[in-house]
Short mmCIF file of C-alpha atoms in Angstrom, two decimals:
data_model
loop_
_atom_site.label_atom_id
_atom_site.label_comp_id
_atom_site.label_asym_id
_atom_site.label_seq_id
_atom_site.Cartn_x
_atom_site.Cartn_y
_atom_site.Cartn_z
CA MET A 1 242.56 236.33 156.66
CA PRO A 2 243.36 233.06 154.98
CA ARG A 3 239.96 230.64 154.14
CA ALA A 4 240.95 228.39 157.54
CA THR A 5 240.60 231.12 160.34
CA ARG A 6 237.87 232.83 158.28
CA VAL A 7 236.06 229.15 159.74
CA SER A 8 235.40 230.78 163.07
CA ARG A 9 234.51 228.46 165.95
CA LEU A 10 231.20 228.89 166.70
CA THR A 11 230.98 229.87 170.55
CA GLY A 12 228.73 231.51 172.77
CA LEU A 13 224.97 231.12 174.04
CA LEU A 14 222.41 232.45 171.32
CA ALA A 15 221.00 235.69 172.56
CA SER A 16 217.84 234.66 174.30
CA VAL A 17 215.19 237.77 172.38
CA LEU A 18 216.68 236.06 169.32
CA LEU A 19 216.01 232.65 170.34
CA LEU A 20 211.99 233.60 170.99
CA THR A 21 212.00 235.82 167.89
CA ALA A 22 212.92 232.05 165.90
CA THR A 23 210.92 229.69 167.33
CA ALA A 24 208.12 232.37 166.99
CA VAL A 25 208.43 233.38 163.32
CA ALA A 26 209.19 229.45 162.99
CA CYS A 27 205.69 227.59 164.49
CA GLY A 28 203.88 229.60 161.34
CA SER A 29 206.26 227.59 159.12
CA SER A 30 204.60 224.58 156.80
CA ASP A 31 206.10 222.06 154.74
CA SER A 32 202.65 223.24 152.03
CA ASP A 33 204.15 226.85 151.53
CA SER A 34 204.71 227.34 148.29
CA ASP A 35 205.86 231.19 147.50
CA SER A 36 208.37 232.07 145.43
CA SER A 37 211.27 232.30 147.62
CA SER A 38 210.56 228.32 148.40
CA SER A 39 213.66 225.94 147.47
CA GLY A 40 214.41 225.84 143.58
CA SER A 41 214.45 222.06 143.68
CA THR A 42 215.83 220.99 139.69
CA GLY A 43 212.87 218.15 139.94
CA SER A 44 215.42 215.26 141.62
CA SER A 45 212.07 213.56 144.48
CA ALA A 46 213.43 211.58 146.58
CA SER A 47 213.75 207.99 146.78
CA ALA A 48 210.42 205.89 147.75
CA GLY A 49 210.45 204.60 151.27
CA ALA A 50 213.68 207.21 152.14
CA PHE A 51 211.61 208.43 155.30
CA PRO A 52 211.33 209.06 157.65
CA VAL A 53 215.75 208.70 158.27
CA THR A 54 217.19 209.46 161.20
CA ILE A 55 220.67 210.37 161.01
CA ALA A 56 223.54 210.59 163.92
CA HIS A 57 225.90 213.58 164.93
CA LYS A 58 227.92 215.34 167.67
CA TYR A 59 224.94 216.21 169.40
CA GLY A 60 222.79 213.17 169.24
CA SER A 61 220.54 212.08 166.31
CA THR A 62 218.21 213.80 164.02
CA THR A 63 215.00 212.21 162.06
CA VAL A 64 213.48 214.27 159.17
CA LYS A 65 210.49 212.62 158.59
CA SER A 66 209.74 213.73 154.91
CA GLU A 67 211.42 215.61 152.00
CA PRO A 68 213.02 219.44 152.91
CA LYS A 69 211.59 221.69 150.72
CA ARG A 70 212.85 224.64 152.39
CA ILE A 71 216.75 223.46 153.47
CA VAL A 72 218.91 226.11 155.14
CA THR A 73 222.96 225.50 155.03
CA VAL A 74 224.33 226.75 158.31
CA GLY A 75 227.54 224.12 156.85
CA LEU A 76 229.95 226.25 155.43
CA THR A 77 229.69 223.80 152.22
CA ASP A 78 226.70 222.54 152.29
CA GLN A 79 225.12 223.91 149.70
CA ASP A 80 227.82 221.93 146.98
CA ALA A 81 226.28 219.01 148.20
CA VAL A 82 222.67 219.63 147.94
CA LEU A 83 223.37 221.22 144.90
CA ALA A 84 224.68 217.89 143.42
CA LEU A 85 221.64 216.28 144.60
CA GLY A 86 219.01 218.38 142.45
CA LYS A 87 217.78 220.72 145.19
CA VAL A 88 218.94 224.37 145.67
CA PRO A 89 219.07 225.76 149.26
CA VAL A 90 217.19 228.79 150.12
CA GLY A 91 219.51 229.87 152.64
CA THR A 92 222.85 229.62 152.30
CA THR A 93 225.86 230.72 154.71
CA GLU A 94 228.62 232.99 153.34
CA TRP A 95 232.28 232.07 153.73
CA VAL A 96 234.62 232.44 150.91
CA GLY A 97 232.25 235.52 149.48
CA GLY A 98 232.04 237.03 146.62
CA TYR A 99 229.25 234.46 144.98
CA LYS A 100 225.87 235.05 144.06
CA GLY A 101 224.01 232.57 146.48
CA ALA A 102 227.01 231.48 148.28
CA ILE A 103 227.28 229.43 144.98
CA GLY A 104 230.83 229.02 143.42
CA PRO A 105 231.18 229.03 139.75
CA TRP A 106 232.29 225.36 140.18
CA ALA A 107 227.69 225.12 140.92
CA GLN A 108 225.94 227.75 139.13
CA ASP A 109 224.81 225.48 137.05
CA LYS A 110 222.83 223.52 138.77
CA LEU A 111 220.95 226.32 140.34
CA GLY A 112 219.09 225.64 137.00
CA GLY A 113 215.81 228.39 136.48
CA ALA A 114 215.74 228.48 140.42
CA ALA A 115 216.73 231.64 142.27
CA ALA A 116 219.79 231.94 143.84
CA PRO A 117 219.35 230.88 147.65
CA THR A 118 219.30 233.96 150.63
CA VAL A 119 223.10 234.57 151.96
CA LEU A 120 223.21 234.14 155.53
CA LYS A 121 226.33 235.46 157.77
CA ASP A 122 228.35 233.90 160.38
CA THR A 123 230.56 236.90 162.03
CA GLY A 124 231.64 235.14 164.46
CA THR A 125 228.68 234.37 166.98
CA GLY A 126 227.51 231.94 165.06
CA PRO A 127 223.93 231.42 162.75
CA GLN A 128 221.76 234.37 162.59
CA VAL A 129 218.70 232.52 164.09
CA GLU A 130 216.60 235.31 163.79
CA LYS A 131 217.15 235.67 160.02
CA ILE A 132 217.38 231.50 159.40
CA ALA A 133 213.87 231.90 161.14
CA ALA A 134 212.87 233.82 158.45
CA LEU A 135 213.71 231.18 155.64
CA ARG A 136 211.14 228.91 157.35
CA PRO A 137 212.64 226.08 156.71
CA ASP A 138 211.83 221.93 157.59
CA LEU A 139 216.02 221.34 157.75
CA ILE A 140 219.17 222.94 159.01
CA LEU A 141 221.75 221.33 157.45
CA ALA A 142 225.37 222.12 159.41
CA VAL A 143 227.38 219.42 158.54
CA TYR A 144 230.84 221.01 157.47
CA SER A 145 230.59 223.04 160.79
CA GLY A 146 231.69 224.08 164.12
CA LEU A 147 228.21 224.67 165.96
CA THR A 148 227.95 224.26 170.06
CA LYS A 149 225.60 222.30 171.62
CA ALA A 150 223.88 226.00 172.59
CA GLN A 151 223.37 226.55 169.37
CA TYR A 152 222.33 222.72 168.27
CA GLU A 153 219.70 223.29 170.72
CA SER A 154 218.67 226.82 169.76
CA LEU A 155 218.05 225.88 165.98
CA SER A 156 216.60 222.68 166.53
CA LYS A 157 213.36 224.41 168.61
CA PHE A 158 212.24 225.77 164.86
CA ALA A 159 213.53 222.56 162.40
CA PRO A 160 215.49 220.05 161.93
CA VAL A 161 219.11 219.97 162.27
CA VAL A 162 221.77 217.98 161.10
CA ALA A 163 224.82 218.29 163.10
CA GLN A 164 228.82 217.53 162.10
CA PRO A 165 230.17 213.75 162.95
CA LYS A 166 231.17 213.51 166.16
CA GLN A 167 233.93 211.20 164.77
CA TYR A 168 236.03 214.50 163.78
CA ASN A 169 236.77 217.32 164.08
CA ASP A 170 234.70 220.21 163.90
CA TYR A 171 235.41 221.70 159.83
CA GLY A 172 236.98 217.99 159.64
CA VAL A 173 234.44 215.71 158.51
CA PRO A 174 235.39 214.59 155.04
CA TRP A 175 233.80 215.09 151.79
CA GLN A 176 232.39 211.58 151.24
CA ARG A 177 231.09 211.95 154.98
CA GLN A 178 229.29 215.32 154.08
CA THR A 179 227.66 214.23 150.82
CA GLU A 180 226.55 210.82 152.64
CA GLU A 181 225.40 212.00 155.18
CA ILE A 182 223.12 215.12 153.15
CA GLY A 183 221.73 212.58 150.50
CA GLN A 184 220.43 210.37 153.34
CA ALA A 185 218.82 213.57 155.13
CA LEU A 186 217.07 214.52 151.46
CA GLY A 187 216.14 211.30 150.72
CA LYS A 188 218.84 210.63 147.99
CA ALA A 189 221.28 207.91 149.61
CA ALA A 190 221.92 206.07 146.68
CA GLU A 191 222.24 209.52 144.17
CA ALA A 192 225.36 210.17 147.32
CA ARG A 193 227.27 207.68 146.80
CA THR A 194 227.12 207.56 143.07
CA LEU A 195 228.53 210.84 143.18
CA VAL A 196 231.02 209.94 145.85
CA SER A 197 232.06 207.29 143.90
CA GLY A 198 232.65 209.03 140.32
CA VAL A 199 234.50 211.93 141.93
CA GLU A 200 236.72 208.90 144.00
CA ALA A 201 237.29 207.91 140.18
CA ARG A 202 238.71 211.11 139.92
CA PHE A 203 240.98 210.51 141.98
CA ALA A 204 242.19 207.23 141.15
CA ALA A 205 242.70 208.01 137.77
CA ALA A 206 245.21 210.88 139.06
CA LYS A 207 247.08 208.48 141.12
CA LYS A 208 247.48 205.96 138.36
CA ALA A 209 248.27 208.48 135.89
CA HIS A 210 250.83 209.71 138.29
CA PRO A 211 252.42 206.81 140.45
CA ALA A 212 255.43 209.55 141.97
CA PHE A 213 252.44 210.56 144.04
CA ALA A 214 252.40 207.73 146.46
CA LYS A 215 255.67 207.70 146.97
CA ALA A 216 256.45 211.66 148.08
CA THR A 217 255.34 213.12 151.27
CA ALA A 218 252.85 217.03 150.83
CA VAL A 219 251.67 219.40 153.09
CA MET A 220 249.22 222.28 153.25
CA ALA A 221 249.88 226.03 153.98
CA THR A 222 248.62 228.98 154.61
CA PRO A 223 250.79 232.25 155.47
CA TYR A 224 248.58 233.69 158.00
CA GLU A 225 250.46 235.66 161.04
CA GLY A 226 253.86 233.41 160.53
CA VAL A 227 253.11 229.83 159.07
CA PHE A 228 249.51 227.71 159.38
CA VAL A 229 249.50 224.64 158.49
CA TYR A 230 246.64 222.32 157.60
CA GLY A 231 246.09 218.70 159.83
CA SER A 232 245.64 216.12 158.06
CA GLU A 233 241.36 216.11 159.06
CA ASP A 234 240.90 219.28 156.87
CA PRO A 235 239.80 218.89 153.64
CA ARG A 236 242.48 220.68 151.76
CA SER A 237 245.49 217.96 153.60
CA ARG A 238 242.41 215.24 152.17
CA LEU A 239 242.64 216.47 148.68
CA LEU A 240 246.53 215.91 148.66
CA SER A 241 246.58 212.09 150.53
CA ASP A 242 242.82 211.43 148.66
CA LEU A 243 245.84 211.77 145.28
CA GLY A 244 247.94 209.33 147.59
CA PHE A 245 249.97 211.60 149.08
CA ALA A 246 251.62 211.10 152.40
CA LEU A 247 251.07 213.47 154.92
CA PRO A 248 253.74 214.48 157.61
CA LYS A 249 254.29 211.83 160.35
CA ASP A 250 254.17 213.95 163.29
CA LEU A 251 251.50 216.63 161.88
CA ASP A 252 248.62 216.43 163.93
CA LYS A 253 251.07 215.57 166.82
CA ALA A 254 251.93 219.70 166.34
CA ILE A 255 248.30 220.86 166.04
CA GLY A 256 246.40 219.30 168.33
CA ASP A 257 242.82 218.42 168.07
CA GLN A 258 241.97 221.71 165.44
CA PHE A 259 241.74 221.46 161.76
CA GLY A 260 244.87 223.37 161.69
CA ALA A 261 247.47 225.56 163.53
CA ASN A 262 250.03 228.09 163.62
CA ILE A 263 254.13 226.54 163.58
CA SER A 264 257.36 228.01 165.32
CA LYS A 265 260.06 227.98 163.08
CA GLU A 266 261.59 224.93 164.81
CA ARG A 267 258.76 223.30 163.82
CA TYR A 268 259.09 224.13 159.74
CA ASP A 269 260.49 220.79 158.98
CA LEU A 270 256.71 219.83 158.42
CA LEU A 271 257.23 222.03 155.19
CA ASP A 272 260.18 219.94 154.35
CA GLN A 273 258.37 217.66 151.78
CA GLY A 274 258.11 216.27 148.56
CA VAL A 275 255.92 218.73 147.82
CA ALA A 276 254.23 222.01 150.07
CA VAL A 277 250.84 223.96 148.63
CA TRP A 278 250.99 226.94 149.77
CA ILE A 279 247.72 228.85 149.86
CA VAL A 280 248.81 232.39 149.60
CA PRO A 281 247.33 236.00 148.98
CA ASP A 282 248.83 236.65 145.60
CA THR A 283 251.69 234.62 144.31
CA THR A 284 254.10 237.36 143.59
CA ALA A 285 254.97 239.31 146.75
CA ALA A 286 254.06 237.08 149.21
CA VAL A 287 255.78 234.22 147.36
CA ALA A 288 258.68 236.17 147.05
CA LYS A 289 258.08 236.78 151.37
CA LEU A 290 258.27 233.45 152.67
CA HIS A 291 261.20 233.34 150.32
CA GLY A 292 262.76 236.09 152.16
CA ASP A 293 262.79 233.74 155.10
CA PRO A 294 266.59 232.48 155.75
CA ILE A 295 265.28 229.34 157.29
CA TYR A 296 262.50 228.40 154.93
CA GLY A 297 264.16 229.37 152.33
CA ASP A 298 267.06 226.88 153.32
CA LEU A 299 265.18 223.90 152.95
CA ASN A 300 265.39 221.40 150.21
CA VAL A 301 261.75 221.67 149.46
CA VAL A 302 262.58 225.67 147.90
CA LYS A 303 265.52 224.78 146.79
CA GLN A 304 264.96 221.85 144.53
CA GLY A 305 261.45 223.98 143.52
CA ARG A 306 258.88 221.65 145.31
CA GLU A 307 256.29 223.83 146.10
CA VAL A 308 252.89 225.31 144.53
CA PHE A 309 251.01 227.86 144.78
CA VAL A 310 247.32 229.06 145.09
CA LYS A 311 246.03 232.00 144.58
CA GLU A 312 243.85 232.22 147.84
CA SER A 313 240.94 234.73 146.10
CA SER A 314 240.70 233.15 142.79
CA ASP A 315 237.95 230.82 142.18
CA TYR A 316 240.89 228.28 142.45
CA GLY A 317 242.01 228.73 145.58
CA ASN A 318 238.18 229.55 146.65
CA ALA A 319 237.30 225.79 145.35
CA VAL A 320 241.08 224.69 146.96
CA SER A 321 239.23 225.92 150.19
CA LEU A 322 236.35 224.44 150.08
CA SER A 323 236.62 221.09 148.64
CA THR A 324 232.74 219.45 148.36
CA VAL A 325 232.01 216.60 145.87
CA LEU A 326 231.07 219.21 143.28
CA SER A 327 234.00 221.92 143.67
CA ILE A 328 236.90 218.99 144.44
CA PRO A 329 236.87 217.86 139.93
CA TYR A 330 236.74 221.68 139.24
CA VAL A 331 240.22 222.11 141.53
CA LEU A 332 241.71 218.31 140.02
CA ASP A 333 242.16 219.97 136.38
CA ARG A 334 244.20 222.68 137.69
CA LEU A 335 245.95 221.74 140.85
CA VAL A 336 247.44 217.45 139.24
CA PRO A 337 249.86 219.06 137.03
CA GLN A 338 251.03 221.03 139.24
CA LEU A 339 251.72 218.57 141.49
CA ALA A 340 253.37 216.29 138.52
CA ALA A 341 255.42 219.23 138.21
CA ALA A 342 256.69 219.59 141.53
CA VAL A 343 256.84 216.31 142.35
CA ASP A 344 258.86 215.61 138.68
CA GLY A 345 262.35 214.83 140.48
CA LYS A 346 263.01 217.56 138.22
CA PRO A 347 264.68 221.37 139.96
CA ALA A 348 264.80 222.59 136.55
CA THR A 349 260.76 222.56 135.88
CA LYS A 350 258.91 225.23 136.42
CA VAL A 351 255.18 225.15 138.05
CA GLY A 352 253.37 227.35 137.07
CA GLN A 353 249.62 228.97 137.18
CA PRO A 354 247.08 226.90 135.78
CA ALA A 355 245.77 228.06 132.61
CA SER A 356 242.82 228.55 133.17
CA TYR A 357 242.63 230.05 136.89
CA GLY A 358 239.74 232.21 138.20
#
């Protein structure tokens, strides 16, 4: 299953027995806990006067009264912003799998000497309430998430919860907004803005070095149950727009208010762009299958060699899917050369794989 579709829409009410257990466990929590499972902060404390801070979100607003020490990330990519800001969560929620603590290689050095976080699972029924409660969090982050109101209310029984912003589709928050909101919650708003500015400078440099990007259209897709395209609010598509590419004008109309959707063959025109970036299971058989489709194979984007293929399960593919303040620089080092080759106007130019793929 592709990374996009692993993001299940977190629906359904939590069982009352879990709620009661979670609440009971939470009653014994304390900010003064200092056992071996406490957050592995790198030593960077919140700015003076940062608290209390109130953050608006989809279900109202949440006030964080003091500097959090035990942070659990329910948002599927929120851990990277926490790490970038000098904190190590006590719990993370697994999305891509295969990484200890759900920490990718682009973020490993941010752990310092701290233990890897406890990894939580979401099997499609929502956050693991009992396990979250057992970690005794004093802050739960669900910024990059599809948290339902019932789940938000249940988790709020035992810790402040910062849910996804209401201005965006579920799983549609831009990495900049995600980083800044988490920075607010941690009392590090200025540090968060500095981090965002640094990554935005990387995008600006890439655009300046490759003016052809601003003259081209681009789309991000994956061959799941046919063809699945990512909408303008999905972080993967934002990688392209942040580099200066224009997304297909009818893209969001075709997928509705989702982060992405399957399209029919009648809408393969959405794929015939200046460049098509594919997240694929592999770069051989999956590509051959795509090109074997007589409709897709006949598009100019294929005939003129304007495709980029990213292996889904590689470190590179995982970094593309996460698209965080820490993973984006890792992605740009690999994606920008591929995009440059794809839009150089020379069909004979081969769009190869990065030397360091992961």
